[in-house]
Amino acid sequence: MSVAILNGVTVQAFVEDEEAFKKCINEYFKDLDVNGDGVLSRSELRKGFDSLLAVGNDAGNTKEEMSSLYDIVFEKFDSDHSGTVDLEEFRSEMKEIMLAVARGIGNSPIQVALGNDSFLMKAVQHEAS
Ligand SMILES: [Ca+2]
Ligand SMILES: [Ca+2]
């Protein structure tokens, strides 16, 4: 974990840099697709999700709560309801999520602890490069 300072513009600029964003998404997708079949199953998405958004599991949520949360997340990603998430679905949903995060952060810089591979950390590195 590293502490970084970012604001909504940092995140938004990263998402809107099509090439950088695409590259990053492709890498994540490959990491998450453990069996390499080119799509994400429910459990693959779930396994990757904590590290992806650097969401800790220490908020006191029960297993059941987390489970239904992941179901909701999966349904949201799987926009054609095929039961798997392909790269295109993954990318467009991640874009939505990151833009929502950017709006949530707004223009005031916040200090956050980020996993070194987390998506927001990529945004910070993107801004610094
Ligand atoms: Ca897979
Ligand atoms: Ca699908």
Coordinates of C-alpha atoms and ligand atoms in Angstrom, one line a residue:
M1 CA 0.0 0.0 0.0
S2 CA 1.1 3.5 -0.7
V3 CA -0.4 6.8 0.2
A4 CA -1.4 8.9 -2.8
I5 CA -3.2 12.2 -3.3
L6 CA -5.7 12.4 -6.1
N7 CA -8.8 14.2 -7.1
G8 CA -11.6 13.5 -9.6
V9 CA -9.7 15.0 -12.5
T10 CA -6.8 12.5 -12.0
V11 CA -9.2 9.6 -12.3
Q12 CA -11.2 11.1 -15.2
A13 CA -8.1 12.0 -17.2
F14 CA -6.9 8.4 -16.9
V15 CA -10.2 7.0 -18.1
E16 CA -10.4 9.4 -21.0
D17 CA -6.9 8.6 -22.1
E18 CA -8.3 5.8 -24.3
E19 CA -5.0 4.1 -25.0
A20 CA -3.7 4.1 -21.4
F21 CA -7.1 3.0 -20.1
K22 CA -7.5 0.2 -22.6
K23 CA -4.0 -1.1 -21.9
C24 CA -4.7 -1.1 -18.2
I25 CA -8.1 -2.8 -18.6
N26 CA -6.6 -5.5 -20.9
E27 CA -4.0 -6.3 -18.3
Y28 CA -6.5 -6.6 -15.5
F29 CA -8.7 -8.7 -17.6
K30 CA -5.9 -11.1 -18.4
D31 CA -5.0 -11.3 -14.7
L32 CA -8.6 -12.0 -13.7
D33 CA -9.2 -14.5 -16.4
V34 CA -7.4 -17.3 -14.5
N35 CA -8.4 -20.1 -16.8
G36 CA -7.6 -18.1 -19.9
D37 CA -10.9 -18.8 -21.8
G38 CA -11.3 -15.1 -22.7
V39 CA -14.2 -14.4 -20.4
L40 CA -14.7 -13.8 -16.7
S41 CA -16.8 -16.2 -14.7
R42 CA -18.6 -15.2 -11.6
S43 CA -15.8 -16.5 -9.3
E44 CA -13.0 -15.0 -11.4
L45 CA -14.6 -11.6 -11.3
R46 CA -15.2 -11.9 -7.6
K47 CA -11.7 -13.0 -6.8
G48 CA -10.2 -10.1 -8.7
F49 CA -12.6 -7.5 -7.5
D50 CA -11.1 -6.7 -4.1
S51 CA -7.7 -6.0 -5.4
L52 CA -9.0 -4.2 -8.4
L53 CA -10.7 -1.5 -6.5
A54 CA -8.6 -2.0 -3.4
V55 CA -11.7 -2.6 -1.4
G56 CA -10.9 -4.0 2.0
N57 CA -13.1 -6.7 3.4
D58 CA -12.8 -5.3 6.9
A59 CA -15.9 -3.2 6.9
G60 CA -17.7 -5.7 9.1
N61 CA -19.8 -7.1 6.3
T62 CA -21.0 -10.6 6.7
K63 CA -20.2 -13.2 4.1
E64 CA -23.8 -13.2 3.0
E65 CA -23.8 -9.4 2.5
M66 CA -20.6 -9.6 0.5
S67 CA -22.0 -12.4 -1.6
S68 CA -25.1 -10.5 -2.6
L69 CA -23.0 -7.5 -3.3
Y70 CA -20.8 -9.5 -5.7
D71 CA -24.0 -10.9 -7.4
I72 CA -25.2 -7.3 -8.0
V73 CA -21.7 -6.4 -9.3
F74 CA -21.6 -9.4 -11.6
E75 CA -25.1 -8.7 -13.0
K76 CA -24.1 -5.2 -13.7
F77 CA -21.0 -6.2 -15.6
D78 CA -22.7 -8.9 -17.5
S79 CA -24.9 -6.6 -19.5
D80 CA -26.0 -9.2 -22.1
H81 CA -26.8 -11.7 -19.3
S82 CA -24.7 -14.4 -20.9
G83 CA -23.4 -15.6 -17.5
T84 CA -19.9 -14.4 -18.3
V85 CA -18.2 -11.1 -18.6
D86 CA -16.3 -10.5 -21.8
L87 CA -13.6 -7.8 -22.3
E88 CA -16.0 -5.4 -23.9
E89 CA -18.4 -5.6 -21.0
F90 CA -15.6 -5.4 -18.5
R91 CA -14.2 -2.3 -20.1
S92 CA -17.4 -0.4 -20.5
E93 CA -18.5 -1.1 -16.9
M94 CA -15.1 -0.2 -15.5
K95 CA -15.3 3.0 -17.4
E96 CA -18.7 3.8 -15.8
I97 CA -17.4 2.9 -12.4
M98 CA -14.3 4.9 -12.6
L99 CA -16.2 8.0 -13.9
A100 CA -18.6 7.6 -11.0
V101 CA -15.6 7.4 -8.6
A102 CA -14.2 10.5 -10.3
R103 CA -17.5 12.4 -9.7
G104 CA -17.6 11.1 -6.2
I105 CA -14.2 12.4 -5.4
G106 CA -14.8 15.8 -7.0
N107 CA -12.2 18.5 -7.3
S108 CA -10.8 18.5 -3.8
P109 CA -7.8 16.3 -3.5
I110 CA -8.1 13.4 -1.1
Q111 CA -5.4 11.4 0.5
V112 CA -5.9 7.6 0.1
A113 CA -4.0 4.5 0.8
L114 CA -3.8 2.5 -2.4
G115 CA -2.7 -1.0 -3.3
N116 CA 0.2 -0.7 -5.7
D117 CA -1.8 -2.6 -8.4
S118 CA -5.1 -0.9 -7.7
F119 CA -6.9 0.9 -10.4
L120 CA -6.7 4.3 -8.7
M121 CA -2.9 3.8 -8.3
K122 CA -2.7 3.5 -12.1
A123 CA -4.6 6.7 -12.4
V124 CA -2.1 8.4 -10.1
Q125 CA 0.9 7.0 -12.0
H126 CA -0.8 8.1 -15.3
E127 CA -1.0 11.6 -14.1
A128 CA 2.6 11.6 -12.9
S129 CA 3.9 10.3 -16.2
Ligands
CA1 CA -12.2 -17.3 -17.5
CA2 CA -21.9 -11.2 -21.0

